[in-house]
Amino acid sequence: MELKAYPRQGTKGLAEGMLPVVAYNKDSNVSLSVDAKLFDRIFRQTSTHGLIELVVEGGETIPALVKAVQMNKRTRKPQHVDFFAVTYGQEIEAPVPIHTTGKAKGVIEGGILDILVHNLHIIAPGPRRIPQEIVVDVTTLEIGGVISAGEITLPEGCKLAADKAVAVITILAPQKMAEAVVEAPIEA
């Protein structure tokens, strides 16, 4: 996704509807401004794991990932955004959301599907190869069963950045209701 950006000097004199941003990496730090409404629309689609190309007025394009968004506590609108500038062809670590597919055997038997890790950290071969999501089939998962990070099939070229033994998805046993309810005697 492309986002038009404009060079800026400080935050004073920022035009109405413009959002101050900074794009940085270990080699550079660039202060820019972007259209706040357009950023909001793009961020809702890409989140922190999608590549955004900052097209700077004057011709330079900076591929970047959203690193942090400072929000106004009262209005819940972004006040400032930090972008991490990336390099094409260079490995990058990124969190990718986990989604499940299928109905687990354990859920059919009354268990509860519990997703313990919602974003799995992976190392992608480049910023354009970061997947939008990782889909995990849970149809064979039974009550008490666990899918660990090492058991999840990653897209081609991607590697796991997290510990392989970390439990990602499990089926919890249903809580059993007490068979007999003992009532305390009421004293007068």
PDB file of C-alpha atoms in Angstrom:
ATOM      1  CA  MET A   1       0.000   0.000   0.000  1.00  0.00           C
ATOM      2  CA  GLU A   2       1.248   3.468  -0.812  1.00  0.00           C
ATOM      3  CA  LEU A   3       0.949   6.485   1.465  1.00  0.00           C
ATOM      4  CA  LYS A   4       1.969   9.945   0.261  1.00  0.00           C
ATOM      5  CA  ALA A   5       4.340  11.660   2.712  1.00  0.00           C
ATOM      6  CA  TYR A   6       5.722  15.177   2.982  1.00  0.00           C
ATOM      7  CA  PRO A   7       9.003  16.310   4.589  1.00  0.00           C
ATOM      8  CA  ARG A   8       8.545  18.315   7.793  1.00  0.00           C
ATOM      9  CA  GLN A   9      10.577  20.335  10.278  1.00  0.00           C
ATOM     10  CA  GLY A  10       9.088  19.900  13.762  1.00  0.00           C
ATOM     11  CA  THR A  11       5.365  19.697  14.525  1.00  0.00           C
ATOM     12  CA  LYS A  12       4.613  23.428  14.594  1.00  0.00           C
ATOM     13  CA  GLY A  13       2.844  24.697  11.503  1.00  0.00           C
ATOM     14  CA  LEU A  14       1.567  21.230  10.560  1.00  0.00           C
ATOM     15  CA  ALA A  15      -1.378  21.592   8.168  1.00  0.00           C
ATOM     16  CA  GLU A  16      -4.875  20.628   9.347  1.00  0.00           C
ATOM     17  CA  GLY A  17      -5.540  16.902   8.923  1.00  0.00           C
ATOM     18  CA  MET A  18      -1.851  16.025   8.701  1.00  0.00           C
ATOM     19  CA  LEU A  19      -0.215  13.526  11.056  1.00  0.00           C
ATOM     20  CA  PRO A  20       3.449  13.767  12.125  1.00  0.00           C
ATOM     21  CA  VAL A  21       5.401  10.551  11.482  1.00  0.00           C
ATOM     22  CA  VAL A  22       9.007   9.425  11.640  1.00  0.00           C
ATOM     23  CA  ALA A  23      10.602   6.691   9.508  1.00  0.00           C
ATOM     24  CA  TYR A  24      13.780   5.232  10.948  1.00  0.00           C
ATOM     25  CA  ASN A  25      16.195   2.320  10.873  1.00  0.00           C
ATOM     26  CA  LYS A  26      19.769   1.874  12.073  1.00  0.00           C
ATOM     27  CA  ASP A  27      21.083   4.148   9.292  1.00  0.00           C
ATOM     28  CA  SER A  28      18.596   7.020   9.036  1.00  0.00           C
ATOM     29  CA  ASN A  29      15.820   8.967  10.713  1.00  0.00           C
ATOM     30  CA  VAL A  30      13.392  10.995   8.559  1.00  0.00           C
ATOM     31  CA  SER A  31      10.644  13.321   9.864  1.00  0.00           C
ATOM     32  CA  LEU A  32       7.543  13.361   7.642  1.00  0.00           C
ATOM     33  CA  SER A  33       3.831  14.119   7.710  1.00  0.00           C
ATOM     34  CA  VAL A  34       0.968  12.130   6.161  1.00  0.00           C
ATOM     35  CA  ASP A  35      -2.773  12.596   5.696  1.00  0.00           C
ATOM     36  CA  ALA A  36      -4.335  11.396   8.975  1.00  0.00           C
ATOM     37  CA  LYS A  37      -7.532   9.974   7.416  1.00  0.00           C
ATOM     38  CA  LEU A  38      -5.632   8.119   4.697  1.00  0.00           C
ATOM     39  CA  PHE A  39      -3.209   6.679   7.270  1.00  0.00           C
ATOM     40  CA  ASP A  40      -6.145   5.493   9.394  1.00  0.00           C
ATOM     41  CA  ARG A  41      -7.738   3.732   6.412  1.00  0.00           C
ATOM     42  CA  ILE A  42      -4.473   2.040   5.400  1.00  0.00           C
ATOM     43  CA  PHE A  43      -3.550   1.084   8.983  1.00  0.00           C
ATOM     44  CA  ARG A  44      -6.912  -0.646   9.481  1.00  0.00           C
ATOM     45  CA  GLN A  45      -6.037  -2.891   6.502  1.00  0.00           C
ATOM     46  CA  THR A  46      -2.334  -3.523   7.126  1.00  0.00           C
ATOM     47  CA  SER A  47      -1.938  -3.209  10.910  1.00  0.00           C
ATOM     48  CA  THR A  48       1.656  -3.568  12.150  1.00  0.00           C
ATOM     49  CA  HIS A  49       2.582  -6.485   9.894  1.00  0.00           C
ATOM     50  CA  GLY A  50       1.701  -5.045   6.478  1.00  0.00           C
ATOM     51  CA  LEU A  51       4.174  -3.183   4.303  1.00  0.00           C
ATOM     52  CA  ILE A  52       3.427   0.496   3.647  1.00  0.00           C
ATOM     53  CA  GLU A  53       5.408   2.396   1.043  1.00  0.00           C
ATOM     54  CA  LEU A  54       5.873   6.014   2.092  1.00  0.00           C
ATOM     55  CA  VAL A  55       6.083   7.975  -1.163  1.00  0.00           C
ATOM     56  CA  VAL A  56       7.931  11.134  -0.155  1.00  0.00           C
ATOM     57  CA  GLU A  57       7.271  14.314  -2.100  1.00  0.00           C
ATOM     58  CA  GLY A  58      10.306  14.671  -4.351  1.00  0.00           C
ATOM     59  CA  GLY A  59      10.510  11.071  -5.521  1.00  0.00           C
ATOM     60  CA  GLU A  60      11.982   8.922  -2.729  1.00  0.00           C
ATOM     61  CA  THR A  61       9.982   5.862  -1.621  1.00  0.00           C
ATOM     62  CA  ILE A  62      10.545   4.375   1.835  1.00  0.00           C
ATOM     63  CA  PRO A  63       9.204   0.833   2.434  1.00  0.00           C
ATOM     64  CA  ALA A  64       8.209   0.613   6.094  1.00  0.00           C
ATOM     65  CA  LEU A  65       6.237  -1.203   8.789  1.00  0.00           C
ATOM     66  CA  VAL A  66       4.255   0.584  11.501  1.00  0.00           C
ATOM     67  CA  LYS A  67       6.247   0.220  14.708  1.00  0.00           C
ATOM     68  CA  ALA A  68       4.145   2.346  17.097  1.00  0.00           C
ATOM     69  CA  VAL A  69       1.093   4.617  17.035  1.00  0.00           C
ATOM     70  CA  GLN A  70       0.590   7.230  19.753  1.00  0.00           C
ATOM     71  CA  MET A  71      -3.120   7.813  20.308  1.00  0.00           C
ATOM     72  CA  ASN A  72      -4.935  10.799  21.827  1.00  0.00           C
ATOM     73  CA  LYS A  73      -6.572   9.378  24.948  1.00  0.00           C
ATOM     74  CA  ARG A  74      -9.644  11.597  24.662  1.00  0.00           C
ATOM     75  CA  THR A  75     -10.395  11.511  20.924  1.00  0.00           C
ATOM     76  CA  ARG A  76      -8.835   8.061  20.192  1.00  0.00           C
ATOM     77  CA  LYS A  77      -7.182   9.488  17.061  1.00  0.00           C
ATOM     78  CA  PRO A  78      -3.514   8.978  16.148  1.00  0.00           C
ATOM     79  CA  GLN A  79      -1.175  11.775  17.268  1.00  0.00           C
ATOM     80  CA  HIS A  80       2.146  10.394  15.996  1.00  0.00           C
ATOM     81  CA  VAL A  81       3.364   7.310  14.132  1.00  0.00           C
ATOM     82  CA  ASP A  82       6.745   5.564  14.137  1.00  0.00           C
ATOM     83  CA  PHE A  83       7.624   3.619  10.988  1.00  0.00           C
ATOM     84  CA  PHE A  84      10.486   1.141  10.807  1.00  0.00           C
ATOM     85  CA  ALA A  85      12.120   1.565   7.392  1.00  0.00           C
ATOM     86  CA  VAL A  86      12.983  -1.824   5.845  1.00  0.00           C
ATOM     87  CA  THR A  87      15.203  -2.969   2.990  1.00  0.00           C
ATOM     88  CA  TYR A  88      13.899  -5.163   0.170  1.00  0.00           C
ATOM     89  CA  GLY A  89      15.531  -8.594   0.107  1.00  0.00           C
ATOM     90  CA  GLN A  90      16.662  -8.401   3.728  1.00  0.00           C
ATOM     91  CA  GLU A  91      15.203 -10.779   6.338  1.00  0.00           C
ATOM     92  CA  ILE A  92      12.756  -9.175   8.739  1.00  0.00           C
ATOM     93  CA  GLU A  93      11.058 -10.313  11.933  1.00  0.00           C
ATOM     94  CA  ALA A  94       7.350  -9.521  12.164  1.00  0.00           C
ATOM     95  CA  PRO A  95       4.289 -10.577  14.174  1.00  0.00           C
ATOM     96  CA  VAL A  96       1.642 -12.323  12.048  1.00  0.00           C
ATOM     97  CA  PRO A  97      -1.924 -12.987  13.277  1.00  0.00           C
ATOM     98  CA  ILE A  98      -3.038 -16.591  13.829  1.00  0.00           C
ATOM     99  CA  HIS A  99      -6.460 -17.657  12.514  1.00  0.00           C
ATOM    100  CA  THR A 100      -8.060 -21.083  12.852  1.00  0.00           C
ATOM    101  CA  THR A 101     -10.068 -23.102  10.374  1.00  0.00           C
ATOM    102  CA  GLY A 102     -12.344 -26.095  10.901  1.00  0.00           C
ATOM    103  CA  LYS A 103     -14.239 -27.281  13.963  1.00  0.00           C
ATOM    104  CA  ALA A 104     -12.073 -29.178  16.427  1.00  0.00           C
ATOM    105  CA  LYS A 105     -13.115 -32.656  17.633  1.00  0.00           C
ATOM    106  CA  GLY A 106     -12.687 -31.387  21.182  1.00  0.00           C
ATOM    107  CA  VAL A 107     -15.113 -28.519  20.596  1.00  0.00           C
ATOM    108  CA  ILE A 108     -17.713 -30.941  19.196  1.00  0.00           C
ATOM    109  CA  GLU A 109     -17.288 -32.974  22.414  1.00  0.00           C
ATOM    110  CA  GLY A 110     -17.956 -29.849  24.528  1.00  0.00           C
ATOM    111  CA  GLY A 111     -14.449 -28.422  24.948  1.00  0.00           C
ATOM    112  CA  ILE A 112     -13.430 -24.809  24.506  1.00  0.00           C
ATOM    113  CA  LEU A 113     -11.001 -23.641  21.808  1.00  0.00           C
ATOM    114  CA  ASP A 114      -8.372 -21.395  23.404  1.00  0.00           C
ATOM    115  CA  ILE A 115      -5.955 -19.424  21.220  1.00  0.00           C
ATOM    116  CA  LEU A 116      -3.038 -18.700  23.547  1.00  0.00           C
ATOM    117  CA  VAL A 117      -0.850 -16.792  21.059  1.00  0.00           C
ATOM    118  CA  HIS A 118      -2.719 -14.409  18.757  1.00  0.00           C
ATOM    119  CA  ASN A 119       0.351 -13.159  16.842  1.00  0.00           C
ATOM    120  CA  LEU A 120       3.198 -15.511  15.947  1.00  0.00           C
ATOM    121  CA  HIS A 121       6.607 -13.907  15.437  1.00  0.00           C
ATOM    122  CA  ILE A 122       8.238 -15.096  12.227  1.00  0.00           C
ATOM    123  CA  ILE A 123      11.279 -14.193  10.160  1.00  0.00           C
ATOM    124  CA  ALA A 124      10.291 -13.479   6.559  1.00  0.00           C
ATOM    125  CA  PRO A 125      12.839 -13.448   3.698  1.00  0.00           C
ATOM    126  CA  GLY A 126      11.843  -9.864   2.856  1.00  0.00           C
ATOM    127  CA  PRO A 127       9.219  -7.249   3.693  1.00  0.00           C
ATOM    128  CA  ARG A 128       7.007  -8.184   0.726  1.00  0.00           C
ATOM    129  CA  ARG A 129       6.962 -11.819   1.855  1.00  0.00           C
ATOM    130  CA  ILE A 130       5.375 -11.162   5.264  1.00  0.00           C
ATOM    131  CA  PRO A 131       2.097 -13.121   5.231  1.00  0.00           C
ATOM    132  CA  GLN A 132      -1.133 -11.305   6.157  1.00  0.00           C
ATOM    133  CA  GLU A 133      -2.136 -14.236   8.384  1.00  0.00           C
ATOM    134  CA  ILE A 134      -1.234 -17.791   9.333  1.00  0.00           C
ATOM    135  CA  VAL A 135      -4.161 -20.215   9.109  1.00  0.00           C
ATOM    136  CA  VAL A 136      -4.090 -23.283  11.378  1.00  0.00           C
ATOM    137  CA  ASP A 137      -6.433 -26.255  10.803  1.00  0.00           C
ATOM    138  CA  VAL A 138      -7.777 -27.446  14.185  1.00  0.00           C
ATOM    139  CA  THR A 139     -10.196 -30.182  13.023  1.00  0.00           C
ATOM    140  CA  THR A 140      -8.168 -33.050  14.557  1.00  0.00           C
ATOM    141  CA  LEU A 141      -7.508 -31.310  17.892  1.00  0.00           C
ATOM    142  CA  GLU A 142      -9.072 -33.146  20.837  1.00  0.00           C
ATOM    143  CA  ILE A 143      -9.782 -32.071  24.434  1.00  0.00           C
ATOM    144  CA  GLY A 144      -6.446 -31.473  26.149  1.00  0.00           C
ATOM    145  CA  GLY A 145      -4.669 -31.345  22.792  1.00  0.00           C
ATOM    146  CA  VAL A 146      -2.158 -28.608  22.042  1.00  0.00           C
ATOM    147  CA  ILE A 147      -0.705 -27.177  18.842  1.00  0.00           C
ATOM    148  CA  SER A 148       2.758 -25.738  19.484  1.00  0.00           C
ATOM    149  CA  ALA A 149       4.525 -23.088  17.417  1.00  0.00           C
ATOM    150  CA  GLY A 150       6.838 -25.716  15.905  1.00  0.00           C
ATOM    151  CA  GLU A 151       3.870 -27.710  14.540  1.00  0.00           C
ATOM    152  CA  ILE A 152       2.465 -24.807  12.528  1.00  0.00           C
ATOM    153  CA  THR A 153       3.189 -24.833   8.807  1.00  0.00           C
ATOM    154  CA  LEU A 154       4.694 -21.516   7.774  1.00  0.00           C
ATOM    155  CA  PRO A 155       4.660 -20.002   4.276  1.00  0.00           C
ATOM    156  CA  GLU A 156       7.593 -20.892   2.042  1.00  0.00           C
ATOM    157  CA  GLY A 157      10.785 -19.074   3.002  1.00  0.00           C
ATOM    158  CA  CYS A 158       9.512 -18.011   6.444  1.00  0.00           C
ATOM    159  CA  LYS A 159      11.104 -19.205   9.678  1.00  0.00           C
ATOM    160  CA  LEU A 160       9.819 -19.258  13.225  1.00  0.00           C
ATOM    161  CA  ALA A 161      11.275 -16.545  15.499  1.00  0.00           C
ATOM    162  CA  ALA A 162       9.544 -17.862  18.641  1.00  0.00           C
ATOM    163  CA  ASP A 163      10.376 -20.953  20.699  1.00  0.00           C
ATOM    164  CA  LYS A 164       9.073 -24.095  18.935  1.00  0.00           C
ATOM    165  CA  ALA A 165       7.682 -25.476  22.218  1.00  0.00           C
ATOM    166  CA  VAL A 166       5.378 -22.503  22.904  1.00  0.00           C
ATOM    167  CA  ALA A 167       1.738 -23.611  23.063  1.00  0.00           C
ATOM    168  CA  VAL A 168      -0.296 -21.634  20.509  1.00  0.00           C
ATOM    169  CA  ILE A 169      -3.726 -23.313  20.462  1.00  0.00           C
ATOM    170  CA  THR A 170      -5.348 -25.756  22.890  1.00  0.00           C
ATOM    171  CA  ILE A 171      -8.743 -27.301  23.650  1.00  0.00           C
ATOM    172  CA  LEU A 172      -9.774 -26.853  27.269  1.00  0.00           C
ATOM    173  CA  ALA A 173     -11.986 -29.371  29.020  1.00  0.00           C
ATOM    174  CA  PRO A 174     -15.428 -27.983  29.884  1.00  0.00           C
ATOM    175  CA  GLN A 175     -15.908 -27.003  33.499  1.00  0.00           C
ATOM    176  CA  LYS A 176     -18.215 -29.519  35.103  1.00  0.00           C
ATOM    177  CA  MET A 177     -21.063 -28.250  37.166  1.00  0.00           C
ATOM    178  CA  ALA A 178     -21.425 -29.664  40.640  1.00  0.00           C
ATOM    179  CA  GLU A 179     -23.728 -32.669  40.627  1.00  0.00           C
ATOM    180  CA  ALA A 180     -25.385 -31.765  43.891  1.00  0.00           C
ATOM    181  CA  VAL A 181     -25.698 -28.302  45.309  1.00  0.00           C
ATOM    182  CA  VAL A 182     -25.425 -28.246  49.057  1.00  0.00           C
ATOM    183  CA  GLU A 183     -27.311 -25.405  50.602  1.00  0.00           C
ATOM    184  CA  ALA A 184     -26.249 -23.974  53.934  1.00  0.00           C
ATOM    185  CA  PRO A 185     -28.976 -24.051  56.561  1.00  0.00           C
ATOM    186  CA  ILE A 186     -30.645 -20.713  57.068  1.00  0.00           C
ATOM    187  CA  GLU A 187     -30.494 -19.529  60.637  1.00  0.00           C
ATOM    188  CA  ALA A 188     -33.298 -17.406  62.042  1.00  0.00           C
TER     189      ALA A 188
END
